[in-house]
Coordinates of C-alpha atoms in Angstrom, one line a residue:
X101 CA 0.0 0.0 0.0
X102 CA 1.4 3.4 -0.9
X103 CA 2.2 5.7 1.9
X104 CA -0.4 8.3 0.9
X105 CA -3.1 5.6 0.7
X106 CA -2.1 4.3 4.1
X107 CA -2.1 7.8 5.6
X108 CA -5.6 8.5 4.3
X109 CA -6.9 5.1 5.4
X110 CA -5.6 5.7 8.9
X111 CA -7.0 9.2 9.1
X112 CA -10.4 8.2 7.8
X113 CA -10.6 5.2 10.1
X114 CA -9.5 7.4 13.0
X115 CA -12.4 9.8 12.3
X116 CA -14.9 6.9 12.2
X117 CA -13.5 5.5 15.5
X118 CA -13.8 8.9 17.1
X119 CA -17.3 9.7 15.9
X120 CA -18.6 6.2 16.9
X121 CA -17.0 6.5 20.4
X122 CA -18.5 9.9 20.9
X123 CA -22.0 8.8 19.7
X124 CA -21.9 6.0 22.3
X125 CA -20.8 8.5 25.0
X126 CA -17.7 6.6 25.8
X127 CA -14.3 7.9 27.0
X128 CA -11.1 6.8 25.4
X129 CA -10.4 4.9 28.6
X130 CA -13.7 3.0 28.3
X131 CA -13.0 2.2 24.6
X132 CA -9.5 1.0 25.6
X133 CA -11.0 -1.4 28.1
X134 CA -13.4 -2.8 25.5
X135 CA -10.7 -3.2 23.0
X136 CA -8.2 -4.6 25.5
X137 CA -5.6 -1.9 24.6
X138 CA -4.2 1.2 26.3
X139 CA -5.9 4.6 26.2
X140 CA -2.8 5.8 24.1
X141 CA -3.6 3.1 21.5
X142 CA -7.1 4.4 21.2
X143 CA -5.9 8.0 20.9
X144 CA -3.3 7.0 18.3
X145 CA -6.0 5.1 16.3
X146 CA -8.4 8.1 16.5
X147 CA -5.7 10.5 15.4
X148 CA -4.8 8.2 12.5
X149 CA -1.3 7.5 13.8
X150 CA -1.6 3.7 13.9
X151 CA -3.9 0.7 13.3
X152 CA -5.4 -1.4 16.1
X153 CA -5.0 -5.1 15.9
X154 CA -7.8 -7.0 14.1
X155 CA -9.2 -8.4 17.3
X156 CA -9.3 -5.0 18.9
X157 CA -11.0 -3.5 15.8
X158 CA -13.6 -6.2 15.9
X159 CA -14.3 -5.6 19.6
X160 CA -14.8 -1.9 19.0
X161 CA -17.0 -2.4 16.0
X162 CA -19.2 -4.7 18.0
X163 CA -19.3 -2.2 20.9
X164 CA -19.9 0.7 18.6
X165 CA -22.5 -1.3 16.6
X166 CA -20.9 -0.7 13.3
X167 CA -19.6 -3.2 10.7
X168 CA -15.9 -3.6 10.0
X169 CA -16.8 -2.7 6.4
X170 CA -17.9 0.7 7.6
X171 CA -14.8 1.1 9.8
X172 CA -12.4 0.2 6.9
X173 CA -14.2 1.8 3.9
X174 CA -16.8 4.2 5.2
X175 CA -19.4 2.4 3.2
X176 CA -22.6 1.3 4.8
X177 CA -23.2 -2.4 4.5
X178 CA -26.3 -4.6 5.0
X179 CA -24.9 -5.4 8.5
X180 CA -25.0 -1.7 9.4
X181 CA -28.7 -1.3 8.4
X182 CA -29.5 -4.6 10.2
X183 CA -28.0 -3.2 13.4
X184 CA -30.2 -0.1 13.0
X185 CA -33.3 -2.2 12.2
X186 CA -32.8 -4.2 15.3
X187 CA -32.8 -1.0 17.4
X188 CA -35.9 0.2 15.7
X189 CA -37.8 -3.0 16.4
X190 CA -37.4 -2.2 20.1
X191 CA -39.4 1.0 19.9
X192 CA -43.0 1.3 20.9
X193 CA -45.5 2.6 18.3
X194 CA -45.3 6.2 19.4
X195 CA -41.5 6.3 19.4
X196 CA -41.4 4.6 16.0
X197 CA -43.7 7.2 14.5
X198 CA -41.4 10.0 15.9
X199 CA -38.4 8.1 14.6
X200 CA -40.0 7.8 11.2
X201 CA -40.9 11.5 11.0
X202 CA -37.4 12.6 12.0
X203 CA -35.9 10.2 9.5
X204 CA -38.1 11.4 6.6
X205 CA -37.2 15.0 7.4
X206 CA -33.5 14.2 7.7
X207 CA -33.4 12.4 4.4
X208 CA -35.4 15.1 2.6
X209 CA -32.9 17.7 4.0
X210 CA -29.9 15.7 2.9
X211 CA -31.3 15.1 -0.5
X212 CA -32.4 18.7 -0.9
X213 CA -36.1 17.8 -1.4

């Protein structure tokens, strides 16, 4: 892998790690415990300085409820949508209707409709 490609991959993955950790409300220390690494390893991964081991990546993906495909490529896979669908199934009817309305407005705004 060329150095520029590796640098971009590290940076992009680091951003996805960071965003997912923040969305879950976790500290770097909590993420480190989940991944069985040091807090410095989490910091380095989020800053795009280094890769985590495959087993640590997998543990974080599971904890962050994202696919490894998304972590590596930024592309949403069927596994990512399945994780969201499983969360939606837990909603009661009123909460589901709120979720649906919010989602419809969000998609319309993103698509400029």
